[in-house]
């Protein structure tokens, strides 16, 4: 059975481009209920830890530099089958391949600066949510 929680970040470029409000509006329009949200910034060390699963990939160093380059929005979202539903809603990793109208198609500018993160499993959604939020910051 699929869980009802996923985790997202609005990435630094989308925040810098002034699209934070538009993306939050899109998220709620999509029926995702915001359980926790914060405007924050990752240190390089935190970004390395968050993306540790990708540490052997050629894009890892660039990704870590990018993700720690400016403020982000981190959020826990709730919806039925949240992980798969949100991944469908944000679109493919490369905005060029993302379905028209999806968050990445609308606000992503490159495969790296693809506007938002979305968890890839129920297990990772829990781990990633706990990376940013204590139980007292969830509603
Ligand atoms: P996902 O975010 O769609 O789950 P992953 O493969 O988990 O995609 O990659 C994590 C993040 O790493 C992507 O969202 C993107 O920011 C970045 N990334 C993935 N592939 C590339 C690449 O080929 N070049 C540069 N950055 C990439
Ligand atoms: Mg991923």
PDB file of C-alpha atoms in Angstrom, residues 6-128:
ATOM      1  CA  UNK A   6       6.003  13.047   0.213  1.00  0.00           C
ATOM      2  CA  UNK A   7       8.762  15.605   0.595  1.00  0.00           C
ATOM      3  CA  UNK A   8       9.620  18.480  -1.737  1.00  0.00           C
ATOM      4  CA  UNK A   9      12.080  21.330  -2.047  1.00  0.00           C
ATOM      5  CA  UNK A  10      11.761  24.410  -4.230  1.00  0.00           C
ATOM      6  CA  UNK A  11      15.319  24.653  -5.528  1.00  0.00           C
ATOM      7  CA  UNK A  12      17.524  27.787  -5.346  1.00  0.00           C
ATOM      8  CA  UNK A  13      17.104  28.884  -8.973  1.00  0.00           C
ATOM      9  CA  UNK A  14      13.296  28.760  -8.807  1.00  0.00           C
ATOM     10  CA  UNK A  15      13.393  30.813  -5.586  1.00  0.00           C
ATOM     11  CA  UNK A  16      15.899  33.271  -7.112  1.00  0.00           C
ATOM     12  CA  UNK A  17      13.697  33.606 -10.209  1.00  0.00           C
ATOM     13  CA  UNK A  18      10.783  34.687  -7.998  1.00  0.00           C
ATOM     14  CA  UNK A  19       8.724  31.559  -8.568  1.00  0.00           C
ATOM     15  CA  UNK A  20       8.345  30.431  -4.955  1.00  0.00           C
ATOM     16  CA  UNK A  21       4.775  31.746  -4.662  1.00  0.00           C
ATOM     17  CA  UNK A  22       3.720  30.374  -8.044  1.00  0.00           C
ATOM     18  CA  UNK A  23       5.067  26.934  -7.186  1.00  0.00           C
ATOM     19  CA  UNK A  24       3.416  26.837  -3.754  1.00  0.00           C
ATOM     20  CA  UNK A  25       0.128  27.827  -5.437  1.00  0.00           C
ATOM     21  CA  UNK A  26       0.586  25.026  -8.000  1.00  0.00           C
ATOM     22  CA  UNK A  27       1.277  22.515  -5.226  1.00  0.00           C
ATOM     23  CA  UNK A  28      -1.925  23.376  -3.362  1.00  0.00           C
ATOM     24  CA  UNK A  29      -3.936  23.513  -6.630  1.00  0.00           C
ATOM     25  CA  UNK A  30      -2.772  19.950  -7.233  1.00  0.00           C
ATOM     26  CA  UNK A  31      -4.515  18.851  -4.048  1.00  0.00           C
ATOM     27  CA  UNK A  32      -1.364  18.472  -1.955  1.00  0.00           C
ATOM     28  CA  UNK A  33      -1.914  19.459   1.654  1.00  0.00           C
ATOM     29  CA  UNK A  34       1.057  21.242   3.245  1.00  0.00           C
ATOM     30  CA  UNK A  35       1.989  19.467   6.495  1.00  0.00           C
ATOM     31  CA  UNK A  36       5.227  21.387   7.132  1.00  0.00           C
ATOM     32  CA  UNK A  37       7.078  24.148   5.310  1.00  0.00           C
ATOM     33  CA  UNK A  38      10.187  26.271   5.823  1.00  0.00           C
ATOM     34  CA  UNK A  39      12.288  28.813   3.959  1.00  0.00           C
ATOM     35  CA  UNK A  40      15.872  27.826   4.621  1.00  0.00           C
ATOM     36  CA  UNK A  41      19.280  27.231   3.081  1.00  0.00           C
ATOM     37  CA  UNK A  42      21.411  24.093   2.900  1.00  0.00           C
ATOM     38  CA  UNK A  43      25.080  24.167   3.776  1.00  0.00           C
ATOM     39  CA  UNK A  44      27.347  22.319   1.359  1.00  0.00           C
ATOM     40  CA  UNK A  45      27.674  19.539   3.945  1.00  0.00           C
ATOM     41  CA  UNK A  46      23.892  19.241   4.305  1.00  0.00           C
ATOM     42  CA  UNK A  47      23.441  19.116   0.526  1.00  0.00           C
ATOM     43  CA  UNK A  48      26.106  16.369   0.310  1.00  0.00           C
ATOM     44  CA  UNK A  49      24.256  14.390   2.960  1.00  0.00           C
ATOM     45  CA  UNK A  50      20.827  14.904   1.380  1.00  0.00           C
ATOM     46  CA  UNK A  51      22.058  13.754  -2.046  1.00  0.00           C
ATOM     47  CA  UNK A  52      24.526  11.113  -0.756  1.00  0.00           C
ATOM     48  CA  UNK A  53      22.834   8.432  -2.893  1.00  0.00           C
ATOM     49  CA  UNK A  54      24.113  10.309  -5.973  1.00  0.00           C
ATOM     50  CA  UNK A  55      27.709  10.758  -4.702  1.00  0.00           C
ATOM     51  CA  UNK A  56      29.209   8.584  -7.460  1.00  0.00           C
ATOM     52  CA  UNK A  57      27.376  10.425 -10.265  1.00  0.00           C
ATOM     53  CA  UNK A  58      29.251  12.892 -12.493  1.00  0.00           C
ATOM     54  CA  UNK A  59      26.771  15.647 -11.641  1.00  0.00           C
ATOM     55  CA  UNK A  60      27.139  15.280  -7.850  1.00  0.00           C
ATOM     56  CA  UNK A  61      29.571  18.151  -7.142  1.00  0.00           C
ATOM     57  CA  UNK A  62      27.652  20.554  -9.351  1.00  0.00           C
ATOM     58  CA  UNK A  63      24.383  19.532  -7.744  1.00  0.00           C
ATOM     59  CA  UNK A  64      25.736  20.063  -4.216  1.00  0.00           C
ATOM     60  CA  UNK A  65      27.143  23.486  -5.149  1.00  0.00           C
ATOM     61  CA  UNK A  66      23.845  24.441  -6.789  1.00  0.00           C
ATOM     62  CA  UNK A  67      21.624  23.212  -3.961  1.00  0.00           C
ATOM     63  CA  UNK A  68      23.648  25.154  -1.379  1.00  0.00           C
ATOM     64  CA  UNK A  69      23.882  28.311  -3.513  1.00  0.00           C
ATOM     65  CA  UNK A  70      20.843  30.093  -2.092  1.00  0.00           C
ATOM     66  CA  UNK A  71      17.618  29.762  -0.150  1.00  0.00           C
ATOM     67  CA  UNK A  72      15.167  26.948  -0.773  1.00  0.00           C
ATOM     68  CA  UNK A  73      11.698  26.011   0.449  1.00  0.00           C
ATOM     69  CA  UNK A  74      11.413  22.593   2.101  1.00  0.00           C
ATOM     70  CA  UNK A  75       7.983  21.036   2.626  1.00  0.00           C
ATOM     71  CA  UNK A  76       6.173  17.858   3.613  1.00  0.00           C
ATOM     72  CA  UNK A  77       3.084  17.240   1.473  1.00  0.00           C
ATOM     73  CA  UNK A  78       0.103  14.970   2.037  1.00  0.00           C
ATOM     74  CA  UNK A  79      -2.130  13.392  -0.577  1.00  0.00           C
ATOM     75  CA  UNK A  80      -3.312   9.892  -1.466  1.00  0.00           C
ATOM     76  CA  UNK A  81      -0.381   8.012  -3.057  1.00  0.00           C
ATOM     77  CA  UNK A  82       1.647  11.173  -2.477  1.00  0.00           C
ATOM     78  CA  UNK A  83       5.030  10.024  -3.827  1.00  0.00           C
ATOM     79  CA  UNK A  84       3.823   8.858  -7.243  1.00  0.00           C
ATOM     80  CA  UNK A  85       1.172  11.538  -7.541  1.00  0.00           C
ATOM     81  CA  UNK A  86       3.692  14.310  -6.876  1.00  0.00           C
ATOM     82  CA  UNK A  87       6.315  12.870  -9.232  1.00  0.00           C
ATOM     83  CA  UNK A  88       3.671  12.788 -11.976  1.00  0.00           C
ATOM     84  CA  UNK A  89       2.685  16.344 -11.110  1.00  0.00           C
ATOM     85  CA  UNK A  90       6.217  17.811 -11.226  1.00  0.00           C
ATOM     86  CA  UNK A  91       7.194  16.025 -14.461  1.00  0.00           C
ATOM     87  CA  UNK A  92      10.374  14.386 -15.721  1.00  0.00           C
ATOM     88  CA  UNK A  93      13.802  15.192 -14.238  1.00  0.00           C
ATOM     89  CA  UNK A  94      14.779  17.118 -17.374  1.00  0.00           C
ATOM     90  CA  UNK A  95      12.349  20.029 -17.811  1.00  0.00           C
ATOM     91  CA  UNK A  96      12.742  19.604 -21.585  1.00  0.00           C
ATOM     92  CA  UNK A  97      11.060  16.189 -21.234  1.00  0.00           C
ATOM     93  CA  UNK A  98       8.516  17.208 -18.594  1.00  0.00           C
ATOM     94  CA  UNK A  99       4.824  17.153 -19.546  1.00  0.00           C
ATOM     95  CA  UNK A 100       3.305  20.501 -20.506  1.00  0.00           C
ATOM     96  CA  UNK A 101       1.860  22.249 -17.467  1.00  0.00           C
ATOM     97  CA  UNK A 102       3.965  20.303 -14.965  1.00  0.00           C
ATOM     98  CA  UNK A 103       5.952  22.265 -12.373  1.00  0.00           C
ATOM     99  CA  UNK A 104       9.290  21.374 -13.954  1.00  0.00           C
ATOM    100  CA  UNK A 105       8.062  22.281 -17.454  1.00  0.00           C
ATOM    101  CA  UNK A 106       6.753  25.610 -16.176  1.00  0.00           C
ATOM    102  CA  UNK A 107       9.584  26.638 -13.858  1.00  0.00           C
ATOM    103  CA  UNK A 108      12.619  24.428 -14.512  1.00  0.00           C
ATOM    104  CA  UNK A 109      15.466  25.934 -16.537  1.00  0.00           C
ATOM    105  CA  UNK A 110      17.882  22.959 -16.862  1.00  0.00           C
ATOM    106  CA  UNK A 111      18.181  19.314 -15.840  1.00  0.00           C
ATOM    107  CA  UNK A 112      20.003  20.508 -12.698  1.00  0.00           C
ATOM    108  CA  UNK A 113      17.864  23.579 -11.970  1.00  0.00           C
ATOM    109  CA  UNK A 114      14.610  21.686 -12.469  1.00  0.00           C
ATOM    110  CA  UNK A 115      12.622  23.823 -10.002  1.00  0.00           C
ATOM    111  CA  UNK A 116      11.666  21.164  -7.438  1.00  0.00           C
ATOM    112  CA  UNK A 117      12.665  17.956  -5.696  1.00  0.00           C
ATOM    113  CA  UNK A 118      10.200  15.122  -5.141  1.00  0.00           C
ATOM    114  CA  UNK A 119      10.827  11.980  -3.055  1.00  0.00           C
ATOM    115  CA  UNK A 120      11.152   8.711  -4.978  1.00  0.00           C
ATOM    116  CA  UNK A 121       9.709   6.303  -2.367  1.00  0.00           C
ATOM    117  CA  UNK A 122       7.618   6.279   0.809  1.00  0.00           C
ATOM    118  CA  UNK A 123      10.731   5.335   2.761  1.00  0.00           C
ATOM    119  CA  UNK A 124      12.744   8.252   1.383  1.00  0.00           C
ATOM    120  CA  UNK A 125       9.834  10.643   1.925  1.00  0.00           C
ATOM    121  CA  UNK A 126      10.018   9.872   5.660  1.00  0.00           C
ATOM    122  CA  UNK A 127      13.819  10.137   5.747  1.00  0.00           C
ATOM    123  CA  UNK A 128      13.846  13.407   3.785  1.00  0.00           C
TER     124      UNK A 128
END
